[in-house]
Amino acid sequence: MHHQWLLLAACFWVIFMFMVASKFITLTFKDPDAYSAKQEFLFLTAMPDAGKLPRQKHFPEELKPTGKVLSDGRLVQPLVYMERLELIRNVCRDEALKNLSHTAVSKFVLDRIFVCDKHKILFCQTPKVGNTQWKKVLIVLNGAFPSIEEIPENVVHDHEKNGLPRLSSFSDAEIQKRLKTYFKFFIVRDPFERLISAFKDKFVHNPRFEPWYRHEIAPGIIRKYRRNRTETRGIQFEDFVRYLGDPNHRWLDLQFGDHIIHWVTYVELCAPCEITYSVIGHHETLEDDAPYILQEAGIAHLVSYPTIPPGITVYNKTKVERYFLGISKRDIRRLYARFEGDFKLFGYQKPDFLLN
């Protein structure tokens, strides 16, 4: 009898220990932090093999993503940059969007691309997307100034003094060589928010004192596109939208010359379907994109992107709604029709809140 009690007690002890162990295991796997950490580790170690990713992305061998540790210690996964390039390739193949996504690599485009031969970099200028800071980076790399802080503001956009050659200044053979072998990048932002920035900078504030925008370009737009002829105020955003959305805007563009670079499409500026860029940065994620571009270009140890003020790159839907308030749906839809290629090539959401 004594042995039977001992055996029964031992059985109860084993069952009790099994229940405790089961509870511990359950709690361990339900810990969200532990699960998240485990998932993150598996994701990072799986990243280099793009063929095994759940979404089955197909990248060229030289562009397969691998985790990168930036100079500030942050780990950035370049899958997002590969997806941006893949999106461009897919939209470029879409015959229905061909007129909105393709353009000739003309002198106008080559004039937008700045060259750093020393480090084999090409940068396509997309005004109103923080380009002044990238110009400063290239000016330092080209050796015109020892640091970004020492570059006078009036020199940055003075192409006689800033030491930034344009791609158009080279022979055809030299142009092709650089397009094929150099690191190439440019930056984009939400197309409509960029237009608001261009309007404010050139027609409202005009901080660089460029009087021709108010005294020559604005009157030309008002004469053709203002509906209320008795209105005597200066150019309004509604006038600007009507001009940009007009399918026959090009005759005015010819009169305005290169000043139109501040509001023409990214397609017209940089020819993303004709030139194979290495990285496309987004203004909205510039805090991650800027150091990643410097790292990929092999210059992160030589120069840093200037400090980005908090919140300055965040998309501001309220501001967009305020600027488009009172503008007819017809005019907004015509504007979108012109910039639809930019929205689709770079993954920006269609602004249905303005269109419908």
mmCIF file of C-alpha atoms in Angstrom:
data_model
loop_
_atom_site.group_PDB
_atom_site.id
_atom_site.type_symbol
_atom_site.label_atom_id
_atom_site.label_comp_id
_atom_site.label_asym_id
_atom_site.label_seq_id
_atom_site.Cartn_x
_atom_site.Cartn_y
_atom_site.Cartn_z
ATOM 1 C CA MET A 1 0.000 0.000 0.000
ATOM 2 C CA HIS A 2 2.849 2.354 0.902
ATOM 3 C CA HIS A 3 4.428 1.793 -2.509
ATOM 4 C CA GLN A 4 1.088 2.466 -4.242
ATOM 5 C CA TRP A 5 0.805 5.852 -2.508
ATOM 6 C CA LEU A 6 4.354 6.721 -3.481
ATOM 7 C CA LEU A 7 3.632 5.804 -7.102
ATOM 8 C CA LEU A 8 0.417 7.858 -7.109
ATOM 9 C CA ALA A 9 2.231 10.885 -5.620
ATOM 10 C CA ALA A 10 4.949 10.593 -8.233
ATOM 11 C CA CYS A 11 2.332 10.560 -11.015
ATOM 12 C CA PHE A 12 0.682 13.685 -9.616
ATOM 13 C CA TRP A 13 4.111 15.397 -9.428
ATOM 14 C CA VAL A 14 4.878 14.585 -13.071
ATOM 15 C CA ILE A 15 1.449 15.851 -14.184
ATOM 16 C CA PHE A 16 1.911 19.035 -12.150
ATOM 17 C CA MET A 17 5.367 19.702 -13.625
ATOM 18 C CA PHE A 18 4.053 19.076 -17.146
ATOM 19 C CA MET A 19 1.239 21.636 -16.611
ATOM 20 C CA VAL A 20 3.712 24.247 -15.330
ATOM 21 C CA ALA A 21 6.047 23.663 -18.263
ATOM 22 C CA SER A 22 3.171 23.906 -20.753
ATOM 23 C CA LYS A 23 2.020 27.183 -19.252
ATOM 24 C CA PHE A 24 5.567 28.587 -19.461
ATOM 25 C CA ILE A 25 5.923 27.583 -23.095
ATOM 26 C CA THR A 26 2.547 29.122 -23.966
ATOM 27 C CA LEU A 27 3.406 32.373 -22.263
ATOM 28 C CA THR A 28 6.772 32.528 -23.984
ATOM 29 C CA PHE A 29 5.303 32.228 -27.477
ATOM 30 C CA LYS A 30 2.534 34.690 -26.753
ATOM 31 C CA ASP A 31 5.023 37.400 -25.771
ATOM 32 C CA PRO A 32 4.596 39.938 -28.619
ATOM 33 C CA ASP A 33 8.044 41.426 -28.134
ATOM 34 C CA ALA A 34 9.752 38.064 -28.283
ATOM 35 C CA TYR A 35 7.719 37.067 -31.341
ATOM 36 C CA SER A 36 8.433 40.355 -33.066
ATOM 37 C CA ALA A 37 12.144 40.048 -32.415
ATOM 38 C CA LYS A 38 12.147 36.511 -33.757
ATOM 39 C CA GLN A 39 10.224 37.565 -36.862
ATOM 40 C CA GLU A 40 12.596 40.480 -37.451
ATOM 41 C CA PHE A 41 15.627 38.225 -37.216
ATOM 42 C CA LEU A 42 14.174 35.753 -39.683
ATOM 43 C CA PHE A 43 13.226 38.551 -42.071
ATOM 44 C CA LEU A 44 16.658 40.132 -42.011
ATOM 45 C CA THR A 45 18.485 36.877 -42.554
ATOM 46 C CA ALA A 46 16.153 35.996 -45.429
ATOM 47 C CA MET A 47 16.487 39.351 -47.195
ATOM 48 C CA PRO A 48 19.512 38.653 -49.411
ATOM 49 C CA ASP A 49 17.664 35.896 -51.280
ATOM 50 C CA ALA A 50 15.069 37.918 -53.165
ATOM 51 C CA GLY A 51 13.748 34.791 -54.879
ATOM 52 C CA LYS A 52 12.416 33.468 -51.567
ATOM 53 C CA LEU A 53 10.536 36.585 -50.570
ATOM 54 C CA PRO A 54 6.796 36.036 -50.137
ATOM 55 C CA ARG A 55 5.894 38.523 -52.901
ATOM 56 C CA GLN A 56 8.209 36.911 -55.467
ATOM 57 C CA LYS A 57 10.054 40.022 -56.626
ATOM 58 C CA HIS A 58 12.487 39.583 -59.506
ATOM 59 C CA PHE A 59 15.469 41.913 -59.435
ATOM 60 C CA PRO A 60 18.560 42.045 -61.619
ATOM 61 C CA GLU A 61 21.478 40.206 -59.995
ATOM 62 C CA GLU A 62 23.382 43.408 -59.225
ATOM 63 C CA LEU A 63 20.324 44.920 -57.525
ATOM 64 C CA LYS A 64 19.351 42.079 -55.203
ATOM 65 C CA PRO A 65 18.645 43.559 -51.762
ATOM 66 C CA THR A 66 20.963 43.059 -48.793
ATOM 67 C CA GLY A 67 20.725 44.709 -45.389
ATOM 68 C CA LYS A 68 22.784 47.895 -45.051
ATOM 69 C CA VAL A 69 24.074 49.454 -41.845
ATOM 70 C CA LEU A 70 24.245 53.202 -42.359
ATOM 71 C CA SER A 71 26.979 55.399 -40.952
ATOM 72 C CA ASP A 72 24.703 56.438 -38.074
ATOM 73 C CA GLY A 73 24.209 52.797 -37.088
ATOM 74 C CA ARG A 74 20.663 52.346 -38.454
ATOM 75 C CA LEU A 75 19.856 49.231 -40.435
ATOM 76 C CA VAL A 76 18.031 50.025 -43.676
ATOM 77 C CA GLN A 77 16.531 47.340 -45.887
ATOM 78 C CA PRO A 78 16.880 48.300 -49.556
ATOM 79 C CA LEU A 79 13.860 46.231 -50.572
ATOM 80 C CA VAL A 80 11.820 49.453 -50.620
ATOM 81 C CA TYR A 81 14.301 51.008 -53.069
ATOM 82 C CA MET A 82 14.197 47.916 -55.283
ATOM 83 C CA GLU A 83 10.404 48.047 -55.277
ATOM 84 C CA ARG A 84 10.489 51.689 -56.368
ATOM 85 C CA LEU A 85 12.692 50.803 -59.335
ATOM 86 C CA GLU A 86 10.528 47.807 -60.207
ATOM 87 C CA LEU A 87 7.402 49.999 -60.117
ATOM 88 C CA ILE A 88 9.044 52.400 -62.568
ATOM 89 C CA ARG A 89 9.910 49.532 -64.918
ATOM 90 C CA ASN A 90 6.334 48.229 -64.793
ATOM 91 C CA VAL A 91 4.732 51.626 -65.415
ATOM 92 C CA CYS A 92 7.186 52.318 -68.247
ATOM 93 C CA ARG A 93 5.977 49.120 -69.944
ATOM 94 C CA ASP A 94 2.317 50.169 -69.659
ATOM 95 C CA GLU A 95 1.289 51.216 -73.162
ATOM 96 C CA ALA A 96 -1.751 53.098 -71.824
ATOM 97 C CA LEU A 97 0.564 55.482 -69.939
ATOM 98 C CA LYS A 98 3.257 55.784 -72.583
ATOM 99 C CA ASN A 99 2.513 59.438 -73.372
ATOM 100 C CA LEU A 100 2.744 60.299 -69.661
ATOM 101 C CA SER A 101 5.805 58.244 -68.740
ATOM 102 C CA HIS A 102 8.190 58.563 -71.688
ATOM 103 C CA THR A 103 10.184 61.507 -73.005
ATOM 104 C CA ALA A 104 13.256 62.007 -75.165
ATOM 105 C CA VAL A 105 16.629 62.389 -73.458
ATOM 106 C CA SER A 106 16.897 65.893 -74.880
ATOM 107 C CA LYS A 107 19.199 68.766 -73.997
ATOM 108 C CA PHE A 108 16.467 69.940 -71.617
ATOM 109 C CA VAL A 109 16.863 66.668 -69.651
ATOM 110 C CA LEU A 110 20.675 66.640 -69.858
ATOM 111 C CA ASP A 111 20.722 70.216 -68.531
ATOM 112 C CA ARG A 112 18.974 68.958 -65.390
ATOM 113 C CA ILE A 113 21.629 66.332 -64.612
ATOM 114 C CA PHE A 114 24.666 67.438 -62.615
ATOM 115 C CA VAL A 115 27.936 65.520 -62.774
ATOM 116 C CA CYS A 116 30.496 64.538 -60.162
ATOM 117 C CA ASP A 117 33.237 62.803 -62.153
ATOM 118 C CA LYS A 118 35.497 62.353 -59.145
ATOM 119 C CA HIS A 119 33.005 59.964 -57.517
ATOM 120 C CA LYS A 120 31.086 58.918 -60.654
ATOM 121 C CA ILE A 121 27.717 60.352 -59.635
ATOM 122 C CA LEU A 122 24.874 61.849 -61.680
ATOM 123 C CA PHE A 123 22.140 63.810 -59.905
ATOM 124 C CA CYS A 124 18.978 64.851 -61.737
ATOM 125 C CA GLN A 125 17.564 68.098 -60.406
ATOM 126 C CA THR A 126 13.864 68.074 -59.477
ATOM 127 C CA PRO A 127 13.172 71.580 -58.104
ATOM 128 C CA LYS A 128 11.038 72.040 -54.974
ATOM 129 C CA VAL A 129 12.170 68.689 -53.551
ATOM 130 C CA GLY A 130 15.121 69.744 -51.427
ATOM 131 C CA ASN A 131 17.512 69.977 -54.363
ATOM 132 C CA THR A 132 19.494 72.871 -52.916
ATOM 133 C CA GLN A 133 20.901 70.563 -50.238
ATOM 134 C CA TRP A 134 21.894 67.878 -52.749
ATOM 135 C CA LYS A 135 23.617 70.513 -54.861
ATOM 136 C CA LYS A 136 25.639 71.494 -51.798
ATOM 137 C CA VAL A 137 26.652 67.857 -51.306
ATOM 138 C CA LEU A 138 27.910 67.655 -54.902
ATOM 139 C CA ILE A 139 29.670 71.023 -54.702
ATOM 140 C CA VAL A 140 31.707 69.743 -51.748
ATOM 141 C CA LEU A 141 32.418 66.432 -53.500
ATOM 142 C CA ASN A 142 33.650 68.289 -56.582
ATOM 143 C CA GLY A 143 36.081 70.218 -54.381
ATOM 144 C CA ALA A 144 34.716 73.725 -54.975
ATOM 145 C CA PHE A 145 34.271 74.211 -51.205
ATOM 146 C CA PRO A 146 35.664 72.238 -48.249
ATOM 147 C CA SER A 147 32.329 71.875 -46.426
ATOM 148 C CA ILE A 148 28.613 72.478 -46.895
ATOM 149 C CA GLU A 149 28.583 75.161 -44.210
ATOM 150 C CA GLU A 150 31.109 77.251 -46.154
ATOM 151 C CA ILE A 151 29.084 77.437 -49.382
ATOM 152 C CA PRO A 152 27.477 80.908 -49.814
ATOM 153 C CA GLU A 153 23.768 80.636 -50.619
ATOM 154 C CA ASN A 154 24.147 82.857 -53.693
ATOM 155 C CA VAL A 155 26.693 80.403 -55.153
ATOM 156 C CA VAL A 156 24.581 77.229 -54.935
ATOM 157 C CA HIS A 157 22.425 78.086 -57.954
ATOM 158 C CA ASP A 158 25.060 80.113 -59.816
ATOM 159 C CA HIS A 159 26.336 77.625 -62.362
ATOM 160 C CA GLU A 160 29.258 79.820 -63.262
ATOM 161 C CA LYS A 161 30.602 79.578 -59.711
ATOM 162 C CA ASN A 162 29.343 76.376 -58.089
ATOM 163 C CA GLY A 163 31.611 73.969 -59.959
ATOM 164 C CA LEU A 164 28.763 71.669 -61.005
ATOM 165 C CA PRO A 165 29.044 70.656 -64.676
ATOM 166 C CA ARG A 166 25.854 69.612 -66.443
ATOM 167 C CA LEU A 167 25.722 66.383 -68.390
ATOM 168 C CA SER A 168 24.810 68.385 -71.504
ATOM 169 C CA SER A 169 28.295 69.946 -71.498
ATOM 170 C CA PHE A 170 29.918 66.637 -72.554
ATOM 171 C CA SER A 171 30.168 64.982 -75.963
ATOM 172 C CA ASP A 172 27.605 62.343 -76.971
ATOM 173 C CA ALA A 173 30.091 59.537 -76.312
ATOM 174 C CA GLU A 174 30.990 60.930 -72.891
ATOM 175 C CA ILE A 175 27.308 61.367 -72.034
ATOM 176 C CA GLN A 176 26.536 57.737 -72.885
ATOM 177 C CA LYS A 177 29.541 56.494 -70.934
ATOM 178 C CA ARG A 178 28.435 58.334 -67.809
ATOM 179 C CA LEU A 179 24.799 57.286 -68.171
ATOM 180 C CA LYS A 180 25.859 53.641 -68.381
ATOM 181 C CA THR A 181 28.457 53.527 -65.628
ATOM 182 C CA TYR A 182 27.761 56.251 -63.024
ATOM 183 C CA PHE A 183 25.583 56.095 -59.904
ATOM 184 C CA LYS A 184 22.389 57.981 -60.814
ATOM 185 C CA PHE A 185 19.659 59.290 -58.538
ATOM 186 C CA PHE A 186 16.967 61.907 -58.041
ATOM 187 C CA ILE A 187 14.344 62.786 -55.437
ATOM 188 C CA VAL A 188 10.554 63.034 -55.784
ATOM 189 C CA ARG A 189 7.665 64.135 -53.587
ATOM 190 C CA ASP A 190 3.879 64.114 -53.878
ATOM 191 C CA PRO A 191 3.301 65.869 -57.250
ATOM 192 C CA PHE A 192 0.527 68.203 -56.083
ATOM 193 C CA GLU A 193 2.373 69.205 -52.921
ATOM 194 C CA ARG A 194 5.398 70.004 -55.082
ATOM 195 C CA LEU A 195 3.253 72.319 -57.242
ATOM 196 C CA ILE A 196 2.053 74.140 -54.129
ATOM 197 C CA SER A 197 5.671 74.575 -53.044
ATOM 198 C CA ALA A 198 6.616 75.923 -56.483
ATOM 199 C CA PHE A 199 3.718 78.392 -56.469
ATOM 200 C CA LYS A 200 4.555 79.679 -52.980
ATOM 201 C CA ASP A 201 8.285 79.947 -53.674
ATOM 202 C CA LYS A 202 8.103 81.666 -57.049
ATOM 203 C CA PHE A 203 4.899 83.707 -56.971
ATOM 204 C CA VAL A 204 4.216 84.432 -53.291
ATOM 205 C CA HIS A 205 7.420 84.638 -51.257
ATOM 206 C CA ASN A 206 10.109 84.709 -53.962
ATOM 207 C CA PRO A 207 12.988 84.632 -51.430
ATOM 208 C CA ARG A 208 15.787 84.691 -54.012
ATOM 209 C CA PHE A 209 14.452 87.860 -55.603
ATOM 210 C CA GLU A 210 13.645 86.511 -59.036
ATOM 211 C CA PRO A 211 11.316 89.296 -60.236
ATOM 212 C CA TRP A 212 10.609 87.718 -63.612
ATOM 213 C CA TYR A 213 8.222 85.215 -62.012
ATOM 214 C CA ARG A 214 5.881 87.942 -60.768
ATOM 215 C CA HIS A 215 6.475 90.529 -63.472
ATOM 216 C CA GLU A 216 6.648 88.375 -66.608
ATOM 217 C CA ILE A 217 5.391 84.831 -66.026
ATOM 218 C CA ALA A 218 2.472 85.615 -63.687
ATOM 219 C CA PRO A 219 0.918 88.259 -66.028
ATOM 220 C CA GLY A 220 1.175 85.806 -68.932
ATOM 221 C CA ILE A 221 -0.708 83.132 -66.976
ATOM 222 C CA ILE A 222 -3.336 85.637 -65.739
ATOM 223 C CA ARG A 223 -4.031 86.998 -69.244
ATOM 224 C CA LYS A 224 -4.779 83.561 -70.609
ATOM 225 C CA TYR A 225 -6.326 81.687 -67.698
ATOM 226 C CA ARG A 226 -8.097 84.105 -65.362
ATOM 227 C CA ARG A 227 -11.853 83.745 -65.764
ATOM 228 C CA ASN A 228 -12.875 86.854 -63.861
ATOM 229 C CA ARG A 229 -11.346 89.654 -65.930
ATOM 230 C CA THR A 230 -12.315 92.264 -63.350
ATOM 231 C CA GLU A 231 -10.175 90.554 -60.701
ATOM 232 C CA THR A 232 -7.105 92.698 -60.081
ATOM 233 C CA ARG A 233 -5.214 90.593 -57.553
ATOM 234 C CA GLY A 234 -1.889 89.012 -58.440
ATOM 235 C CA ILE A 235 -1.685 85.440 -59.649
ATOM 236 C CA GLN A 236 -3.788 82.963 -57.659
ATOM 237 C CA PHE A 237 -3.226 79.232 -57.275
ATOM 238 C CA GLU A 238 -6.382 78.649 -59.333
ATOM 239 C CA ASP A 239 -4.794 80.479 -62.297
ATOM 240 C CA PHE A 240 -1.665 78.364 -61.912
ATOM 241 C CA VAL A 241 -3.657 75.104 -61.835
ATOM 242 C CA ARG A 242 -5.613 76.084 -64.942
ATOM 243 C CA TYR A 243 -2.378 76.836 -66.820
ATOM 244 C CA LEU A 244 -0.723 73.553 -65.831
ATOM 245 C CA GLY A 245 -3.785 71.475 -66.651
ATOM 246 C CA ASP A 246 -4.303 72.998 -70.084
ATOM 247 C CA PRO A 247 -3.395 70.435 -72.789
ATOM 248 C CA ASN A 248 -2.125 73.402 -74.837
ATOM 249 C CA HIS A 249 0.176 74.754 -72.115
ATOM 250 C CA ARG A 250 3.303 74.282 -74.232
ATOM 251 C CA TRP A 251 3.054 77.535 -76.151
ATOM 252 C CA LEU A 252 3.356 79.420 -72.863
ATOM 253 C CA ASP A 253 6.118 77.058 -71.693
ATOM 254 C CA LEU A 254 8.189 78.065 -74.708
ATOM 255 C CA GLN A 255 7.820 81.720 -73.735
ATOM 256 C CA PHE A 256 8.818 81.008 -70.129
ATOM 257 C CA GLY A 257 11.952 79.033 -71.075
ATOM 258 C CA ASP A 258 13.846 77.066 -68.433
ATOM 259 C CA HIS A 259 11.889 78.718 -65.626
ATOM 260 C CA ILE A 260 9.293 75.966 -66.105
ATOM 261 C CA ILE A 261 11.619 73.437 -64.433
ATOM 262 C CA HIS A 262 9.972 74.297 -61.116
ATOM 263 C CA TRP A 263 6.608 72.830 -62.157
ATOM 264 C CA VAL A 264 7.005 70.471 -65.130
ATOM 265 C CA THR A 265 6.682 66.724 -64.465
ATOM 266 C CA TYR A 266 9.440 64.494 -63.149
ATOM 267 C CA VAL A 267 9.164 62.640 -66.451
ATOM 268 C CA GLU A 268 10.022 65.791 -68.409
ATOM 269 C CA LEU A 269 12.891 66.619 -66.057
ATOM 270 C CA CYS A 270 14.640 63.270 -65.609
ATOM 271 C CA ALA A 271 13.323 60.782 -68.212
ATOM 272 C CA PRO A 272 13.002 57.850 -65.747
ATOM 273 C CA CYS A 273 11.818 55.439 -68.449
ATOM 274 C CA GLU A 274 14.801 56.205 -70.690
ATOM 275 C CA ILE A 275 17.544 56.476 -68.039
ATOM 276 C CA THR A 276 18.099 53.604 -65.600
ATOM 277 C CA TYR A 277 18.524 55.261 -62.228
ATOM 278 C CA SER A 278 20.279 53.567 -59.315
ATOM 279 C CA VAL A 279 18.084 54.991 -56.540
ATOM 280 C CA ILE A 280 14.925 57.089 -56.377
ATOM 281 C CA GLY A 281 14.600 58.978 -53.103
ATOM 282 C CA HIS A 282 11.320 60.232 -51.683
ATOM 283 C CA HIS A 283 11.072 63.576 -49.926
ATOM 284 C CA GLU A 284 8.620 62.080 -47.427
ATOM 285 C CA THR A 285 11.215 59.506 -46.256
ATOM 286 C CA LEU A 286 14.301 61.655 -46.741
ATOM 287 C CA GLU A 287 15.640 60.971 -43.246
ATOM 288 C CA ASP A 288 16.201 57.359 -44.336
ATOM 289 C CA ASP A 289 16.741 57.945 -48.038
ATOM 290 C CA ALA A 290 19.468 60.596 -47.824
ATOM 291 C CA PRO A 291 21.955 58.503 -45.788
ATOM 292 C CA TYR A 292 21.086 55.436 -47.893
ATOM 293 C CA ILE A 293 21.893 57.327 -51.122
ATOM 294 C CA LEU A 294 25.204 58.554 -49.691
ATOM 295 C CA GLN A 295 26.046 54.991 -48.641
ATOM 296 C CA GLU A 296 25.132 53.469 -52.010
ATOM 297 C CA ALA A 297 27.082 56.151 -53.866
ATOM 298 C CA GLY A 298 30.139 55.347 -51.726
ATOM 299 C CA ILE A 299 30.465 58.850 -50.291
ATOM 300 C CA ALA A 300 28.965 58.529 -46.793
ATOM 301 C CA HIS A 301 32.453 58.803 -45.248
ATOM 302 C CA LEU A 302 33.121 62.056 -47.132
ATOM 303 C CA VAL A 303 30.008 64.182 -46.667
ATOM 304 C CA SER A 304 26.717 64.222 -44.763
ATOM 305 C CA TYR A 305 23.327 65.442 -45.898
ATOM 306 C CA PRO A 306 22.430 68.662 -44.029
ATOM 307 C CA THR A 307 20.231 68.292 -40.947
ATOM 308 C CA ILE A 308 16.539 67.906 -41.821
ATOM 309 C CA PRO A 309 14.231 70.041 -39.609
ATOM 310 C CA PRO A 310 11.640 67.844 -37.820
ATOM 311 C CA GLY A 311 8.382 67.405 -39.723
ATOM 312 C CA ILE A 312 9.438 69.351 -42.793
ATOM 313 C CA THR A 313 9.261 66.369 -45.153
ATOM 314 C CA VAL A 314 5.900 65.000 -43.927
ATOM 315 C CA TYR A 315 3.058 65.038 -46.464
ATOM 316 C CA ASN A 316 0.520 67.690 -45.432
ATOM 317 C CA LYS A 317 -2.928 66.689 -46.676
ATOM 318 C CA THR A 318 -4.578 69.631 -44.872
ATOM 319 C CA LYS A 319 -2.395 72.099 -46.766
ATOM 320 C CA VAL A 320 -3.196 70.418 -50.083
ATOM 321 C CA GLU A 321 -6.934 70.553 -49.364
ATOM 322 C CA ARG A 322 -6.682 74.229 -48.385
ATOM 323 C CA TYR A 323 -4.893 75.231 -51.601
ATOM 324 C CA PHE A 324 -7.310 73.333 -53.849
ATOM 325 C CA LEU A 325 -10.395 74.589 -52.005
ATOM 326 C CA GLY A 326 -12.692 76.415 -54.429
ATOM 327 C CA ILE A 327 -10.954 75.142 -57.576
ATOM 328 C CA SER A 328 -13.345 73.341 -59.917
ATOM 329 C CA LYS A 329 -13.238 69.552 -60.147
ATOM 330 C CA ARG A 330 -12.796 69.919 -63.899
ATOM 331 C CA ASP A 331 -9.600 71.922 -63.475
ATOM 332 C CA ILE A 332 -8.238 69.555 -60.814
ATOM 333 C CA ARG A 333 -8.961 66.516 -62.996
ATOM 334 C CA ARG A 334 -7.182 68.132 -65.929
ATOM 335 C CA LEU A 335 -4.217 68.827 -63.670
ATOM 336 C CA TYR A 336 -4.169 65.208 -62.497
ATOM 337 C CA ALA A 337 -4.393 64.009 -66.101
ATOM 338 C CA ARG A 338 -1.127 65.804 -66.834
ATOM 339 C CA PHE A 339 0.668 64.559 -63.703
ATOM 340 C CA GLU A 340 -0.814 61.061 -63.627
ATOM 341 C CA GLY A 341 2.454 59.616 -64.924
ATOM 342 C CA ASP A 342 4.330 61.058 -61.943
ATOM 343 C CA PHE A 343 1.759 59.710 -59.474
ATOM 344 C CA LYS A 344 1.938 56.195 -60.923
ATOM 345 C CA LEU A 345 5.669 55.978 -61.650
ATOM 346 C CA PHE A 346 6.603 56.876 -58.092
ATOM 347 C CA GLY A 347 3.792 55.198 -56.180
ATOM 348 C CA TYR A 348 1.882 58.243 -54.989
ATOM 349 C CA GLN A 349 -1.770 57.698 -54.173
ATOM 350 C CA LYS A 350 -4.308 59.194 -56.530
ATOM 351 C CA PRO A 351 -5.823 62.235 -54.713
ATOM 352 C CA ASP A 352 -9.440 61.069 -54.839
ATOM 353 C CA PHE A 353 -10.293 63.462 -51.999
ATOM 354 C CA LEU A 354 -9.741 66.288 -54.532
ATOM 355 C CA LEU A 355 -11.059 64.622 -57.668
ATOM 356 C CA ASN A 356 -14.423 63.199 -56.557
#
